[in-house]
Short mmCIF file of C-alpha atoms in Angstrom, two decimals:
data_model
loop_
_atom_site.label_atom_id
_atom_site.label_comp_id
_atom_site.label_asym_id
_atom_site.label_seq_id
_atom_site.Cartn_x
_atom_site.Cartn_y
_atom_site.Cartn_z
CA TRP M 1 194.45 -10.11 -89.64
CA ASN M 2 194.02 -11.75 -86.44
CA LYS M 3 192.12 -10.87 -84.00
CA GLU M 4 193.59 -10.44 -79.82
CA GLY M 5 192.63 -13.32 -77.32
CA ALA M 6 191.67 -16.18 -80.19
CA CYS M 7 192.98 -20.01 -79.80
CA SER M 8 193.36 -21.17 -83.11
CA GLY M 9 193.09 -20.85 -86.37
CA GLY M 10 195.11 -20.82 -89.99
CA GLY M 11 195.05 -19.95 -93.25
CA ASP M 12 197.12 -21.39 -96.51
CA LEU M 13 200.01 -18.81 -97.09
CA GLN M 14 201.61 -17.86 -100.85
CA ALA M 15 203.56 -19.95 -102.05
CA ALA M 16 207.02 -19.55 -103.79
CA ALA M 17 207.15 -19.84 -107.25
CA ASP M 18 209.84 -21.60 -108.51
CA PRO M 19 210.69 -22.56 -112.81
CA ASP M 20 212.52 -25.50 -112.40
CA SER M 21 210.07 -28.46 -111.77
CA GLY M 22 211.34 -31.79 -109.95
CA VAL M 23 213.29 -32.21 -107.18
CA ASN M 24 215.32 -28.58 -108.24
CA SER M 25 211.33 -26.74 -107.18
CA VAL M 26 210.13 -25.22 -104.04
CA GLN M 27 210.41 -29.02 -101.69
CA ASN M 28 210.01 -26.77 -97.84
CA TYR M 29 209.12 -23.69 -96.22
CA LYS M 30 211.15 -22.75 -93.30
CA LEU M 31 209.55 -20.10 -91.24
CA SER M 32 210.96 -17.92 -88.53
CA GLN M 33 210.89 -18.22 -84.75
CA ASN M 34 208.52 -16.56 -82.69
CA ASP M 35 206.12 -17.80 -79.69
CA HIS M 36 202.95 -17.86 -81.48
CA PHE M 37 202.80 -19.34 -84.89
CA ARG M 38 203.43 -22.72 -86.60
CA LEU M 39 203.91 -23.87 -90.17
CA GLU M 40 202.94 -27.24 -91.91
CA VAL M 41 203.92 -27.95 -95.40
CA LYS M 42 201.40 -30.05 -97.40
CA ASP M 43 202.06 -31.48 -100.55
CA ARG M 44 198.83 -31.67 -103.00
CA GLY M 45 200.77 -33.26 -106.01
CA ASP M 46 201.17 -31.44 -109.30
CA ASP M 47 200.36 -28.25 -107.49
CA GLY M 48 203.44 -28.74 -105.26
CA LYS M 49 203.68 -27.83 -101.84
CA ILE M 50 201.20 -25.31 -100.11
CA PRO M 51 202.47 -23.75 -96.59
CA ILE M 52 200.28 -23.37 -93.81
CA LEU M 53 199.86 -21.02 -91.11
CA TYR M 54 198.54 -21.89 -87.97
CA LEU M 55 198.40 -19.78 -85.09
CA GLN M 56 199.44 -21.55 -81.47
CA LYS M 57 198.97 -19.30 -78.59
CA PRO M 58 196.59 -16.39 -77.75
CA LEU M 59 197.71 -12.87 -79.42
CA ASP M 60 197.13 -9.85 -77.28
CA LYS M 61 197.20 -6.85 -78.46
CA GLU M 62 198.38 -4.37 -75.45
CA ALA M 63 201.78 -6.53 -75.30
CA ALA M 64 201.88 -7.08 -78.97
CA ARG M 65 200.70 -4.60 -82.26
CA HIS M 66 201.97 -6.58 -84.65
CA HIS M 67 204.55 -9.23 -86.15
CA ILE M 68 206.73 -9.55 -88.17
CA LEU M 69 207.32 -13.18 -89.30
CA ARG M 70 209.90 -14.41 -92.06
CA LEU M 71 208.90 -17.22 -94.48
CA THR M 72 211.76 -19.25 -96.50
CA ALA M 73 210.96 -21.94 -99.25
CA VAL M 74 214.06 -23.80 -99.75
CA ASP M 75 214.07 -25.50 -103.35
CA GLY M 76 215.68 -29.26 -103.45
CA GLY M 77 218.76 -28.44 -105.64
CA LYS M 78 222.78 -29.51 -104.96
CA PRO M 79 223.45 -26.50 -104.20
CA ALA M 80 220.05 -26.02 -102.27
CA ARG M 81 218.55 -22.82 -103.47
CA SER M 82 215.75 -20.14 -101.06
CA GLY M 83 213.80 -17.48 -101.15
CA THR M 84 212.30 -14.99 -98.12
CA MET M 85 209.14 -13.19 -97.99
CA THR M 86 208.72 -11.17 -95.17
CA ILE M 87 204.39 -12.18 -93.06
CA ILE M 88 203.44 -8.51 -91.66
CA ILE M 89 200.71 -10.21 -89.27
CA ASN M 90 198.30 -6.87 -87.96
CA VAL M 91 195.80 -7.58 -84.16
CA LEU M 92 192.77 -6.62 -84.20
CA ASP M 93 191.36 -5.70 -80.80
CA ILE M 94 188.41 -6.82 -78.76
CA ASN M 95 187.41 -5.27 -75.54
CA ASP M 96 189.07 -7.37 -73.30
CA ASN M 97 190.37 -5.24 -70.76
CA MET M 98 188.28 -2.43 -68.33
CA PRO M 99 188.79 0.78 -67.02
CA VAL M 100 190.91 1.10 -64.20
CA PHE M 101 190.71 3.70 -62.26
CA VAL M 102 194.57 5.77 -61.94
CA LYS M 103 194.70 5.97 -58.32
CA ASP M 104 193.67 3.39 -55.49
CA SER M 105 190.80 5.33 -53.62
CA TYR M 106 189.91 9.44 -54.32
CA SER M 107 188.60 12.16 -51.56
CA ALA M 108 187.48 15.53 -51.81
CA VAL M 109 186.97 18.89 -49.42
CA LEU M 110 183.58 21.00 -50.33
CA GLU M 111 182.50 23.64 -47.86
CA GLU M 112 179.07 23.92 -47.30
CA ASN M 113 176.33 26.58 -49.83
CA SER M 114 179.49 25.78 -51.84
CA PRO M 115 177.28 27.36 -55.52
CA VAL M 116 176.13 25.39 -58.29
CA GLY M 117 178.73 24.23 -60.61
CA THR M 118 181.39 23.84 -58.21
CA SER M 119 183.89 21.57 -59.05
CA VAL M 120 184.31 19.35 -56.81
CA ILE M 121 186.75 16.38 -58.25
CA GLN M 122 186.91 14.80 -61.20
CA MET M 123 187.84 11.03 -61.78
CA ASN M 124 190.47 9.42 -63.71
CA ALA M 125 190.23 5.64 -65.45
CA THR M 126 192.33 3.95 -68.76
CA ASP M 127 191.96 1.81 -70.51
CA LEU M 128 194.20 -0.42 -72.37
CA ASP M 129 192.09 -1.03 -75.73
CA ASP M 130 192.08 1.03 -78.67
CA GLY M 131 188.83 2.53 -80.28
CA LEU M 132 185.25 2.65 -79.34
CA ASN M 133 187.01 -0.48 -76.66
CA GLY M 134 189.75 2.16 -74.90
CA GLU M 135 187.32 4.73 -74.78
CA VAL M 136 185.48 5.28 -71.49
CA VAL M 137 182.96 7.30 -70.36
CA TYR M 138 181.72 8.27 -66.53
CA SER M 139 178.17 7.78 -64.08
CA PHE M 140 176.88 7.33 -60.41
CA GLY M 141 177.30 3.58 -59.53
CA ASN M 142 174.06 1.30 -59.68
CA ASN M 143 172.82 2.03 -56.19
CA VAL M 144 173.43 5.69 -56.04
CA ASN M 145 169.85 7.35 -54.35
CA ASN M 146 168.36 9.92 -55.71
CA LYS M 147 168.85 13.10 -53.11
CA ILE M 148 172.34 12.41 -54.37
CA ARG M 149 172.00 12.30 -57.93
CA LYS M 150 170.03 15.88 -56.75
CA VAL M 151 173.25 17.10 -54.55
CA PHE M 152 176.00 16.08 -57.65
CA GLU M 153 175.93 15.04 -60.60
CA ILE M 154 179.05 13.65 -62.44
CA ASP M 155 180.30 14.75 -66.62
CA ALA M 156 180.05 11.42 -68.62
CA LYS M 157 183.61 13.07 -70.78
CA THR M 158 185.69 14.21 -68.25
CA GLY M 159 184.87 12.47 -64.96
CA VAL M 160 184.44 16.27 -63.13
CA ILE M 161 182.13 15.53 -59.82
CA THR M 162 179.83 19.17 -59.60
CA VAL M 163 177.81 20.43 -57.47
CA LYS M 164 173.70 20.76 -58.04
CA GLY M 165 171.63 21.17 -55.84
CA LEU M 166 171.56 22.20 -51.18
CA ILE M 167 175.32 21.34 -50.24
CA ASP M 168 173.70 21.22 -45.46
CA PHE M 169 176.42 20.10 -43.49
CA GLU M 170 173.09 20.29 -40.62
CA GLU M 171 171.90 17.89 -43.72
CA LYS M 172 174.59 15.53 -44.21
CA ASP M 173 178.58 15.99 -43.30
CA LYS M 174 179.67 13.51 -46.15
CA TYR M 175 178.55 12.28 -49.06
CA GLU M 176 180.37 7.97 -50.51
CA ILE M 177 179.23 7.90 -53.81
CA ASP M 178 180.60 5.40 -55.89
CA ILE M 179 181.87 6.17 -59.29
CA LYS M 180 181.30 3.88 -62.53
CA ALA M 181 183.45 3.64 -65.43
CA SER M 182 182.85 1.98 -68.38
CA ASP M 183 183.73 1.80 -72.07
CA LYS M 184 182.04 1.44 -75.03
CA GLY M 185 182.95 -1.45 -76.51
CA LEU M 186 179.96 -3.77 -77.94
CA VAL M 187 179.77 -5.32 -74.91
CA PRO M 188 180.23 -2.42 -72.55
CA LEU M 189 182.88 -3.57 -69.99
CA ALA M 190 183.29 -1.31 -66.40
CA THR M 191 183.97 -0.99 -63.16
CA GLU M 192 183.85 0.93 -59.52
CA LYS M 193 185.47 3.41 -57.31
CA SER M 194 184.03 4.65 -54.55
CA VAL M 195 184.91 9.27 -54.14
CA MET M 196 184.02 10.19 -50.03
CA ILE M 197 183.41 13.64 -49.87
CA THR M 198 183.58 15.54 -46.62
CA ILE M 199 181.63 18.45 -46.41
CA VAL M 200 183.35 21.24 -43.91
CA ASP M 201 179.97 23.76 -41.84
CA LEU M 202 180.03 27.54 -42.43
CA ASN M 203 179.06 29.53 -39.58
CA ASP M 204 175.68 30.25 -41.53
CA ASN M 205 172.77 29.68 -38.32
CA ALA M 206 171.91 31.80 -35.90
CA PRO M 207 171.51 31.17 -32.11
CA GLU M 208 167.70 30.12 -32.01
CA ILE M 209 166.93 31.15 -28.11
CA GLU M 210 163.80 30.23 -27.21
CA VAL M 211 161.83 31.13 -23.43
CA THR M 212 159.63 29.84 -21.09
CA SER M 213 157.79 32.81 -19.00
CA LEU M 214 156.78 31.00 -15.43
CA SER M 215 155.15 33.91 -14.57
CA ASN M 216 152.80 36.71 -15.66
CA ALA M 217 154.72 39.49 -13.20
CA VAL M 218 157.33 39.90 -10.54
CA PRO M 219 157.35 41.02 -7.55
CA GLU M 220 159.92 43.52 -6.25
CA ASP M 221 160.25 41.58 -3.68
CA SER M 222 161.49 38.76 -5.20
CA LYS M 223 164.67 37.39 -3.10
CA PRO M 224 167.93 36.60 -5.51
CA GLY M 225 168.18 33.35 -6.73
CA ARG M 226 164.24 33.13 -8.30
CA THR M 227 163.32 31.81 -11.08
CA VAL M 228 161.21 34.47 -13.90
CA ALA M 229 162.31 32.37 -16.90
CA LEU M 230 163.88 29.55 -18.97
CA LEU M 231 166.25 29.94 -21.86
CA SER M 232 166.79 27.31 -24.40
CA VAL M 233 169.33 28.28 -26.85
CA THR M 234 170.49 25.90 -29.72
CA ASP M 235 172.85 26.90 -32.71
CA ARG M 236 172.42 24.37 -35.86
CA ASP M 237 176.26 24.58 -36.97
CA SER M 238 178.89 22.53 -35.37
CA GLY M 239 181.98 22.86 -33.83
CA ALA M 240 183.24 26.34 -32.37
CA ASN M 241 180.66 28.37 -34.97
CA GLY M 242 177.10 25.82 -32.38
CA LYS M 243 178.79 27.28 -29.00
CA VAL M 244 176.60 29.76 -27.67
CA ILE M 245 177.98 32.66 -25.12
CA CYS M 246 174.74 34.26 -23.80
CA SER M 247 174.28 37.38 -22.04
CA ILE M 248 172.31 40.14 -20.38
CA THR M 249 172.31 43.59 -20.37
CA GLU M 250 174.25 45.50 -17.74
CA ASP M 251 172.03 47.50 -16.01
CA ALA M 252 169.25 44.43 -15.48
CA PRO M 253 168.16 43.85 -12.49
CA PHE M 254 168.97 39.65 -13.25
CA THR M 255 171.16 37.14 -13.64
CA LEU M 256 171.68 33.93 -16.33
CA THR M 257 172.50 30.70 -14.01
CA PRO M 258 172.50 27.44 -15.60
CA SER M 259 170.38 24.91 -15.41
CA PRO M 260 170.24 20.89 -16.20
CA VAL M 261 167.03 22.48 -18.64
CA GLY M 262 169.02 24.86 -20.26
CA LEU M 263 168.97 28.26 -18.42
CA CYS M 264 167.58 30.85 -15.62
CA LEU M 265 166.43 34.40 -15.63
CA VAL M 266 166.32 35.39 -11.55
CA PRO M 267 165.87 38.73 -9.78
CA ALA M 268 169.43 39.64 -8.89
CA GLY M 269 167.84 41.95 -6.17
CA LEU M 270 164.24 44.79 -6.94
#
């Protein structure tokens, strides 16, 4: 076994057994061609030749989970005889990959007044590491304020953002929220991605009328065009939902005329 990312290291391999002695015993070892390991042979006198395997290039488990090498022992006889052993090196994972979000950008559209528990969007990130190093959990970014946390919540396991509080277009028409994806390594690696949630306005506000009377009574001989009262009409909705059409009953002897401060109620002729 060897950890990925290791830059060096080595260890003795099992020496080959040869019942012959002298020059007819094991004289050398050869290692199959590979990119990561090299072989050295040390002569330990009466103990014979000992093969030592060294790592010469860092391993990457995401590129190769294991490496298969062939070690050949050669004696000094004529003709020379040899024996081969297969070496399987399994690479142990380290937490060298941070989570990566699947999409470059995330956005969603949500109607105001959506009920608590409504799913808004699912964030999705992957991690190339194994085990806990590759398990991803989701949370709000460190700079997400409490107002947003009162309105939305995110499932740590699934990455699904849901409605937690009141969604009111008139209070806020869009939310940009930073989402953090972290792995479960001993020293967790994390990355953040923002999601834009646009709120759709509903016609949930009735027009409000404010009347300012300019006189307590209207003389019966009042001339047409005299202002009797000022009316201010507002609607908190946006777009067409916030546009207001004003009218009065047909049999009333008054008309409505626009003015810089609102609508004027004036006699039509009494």
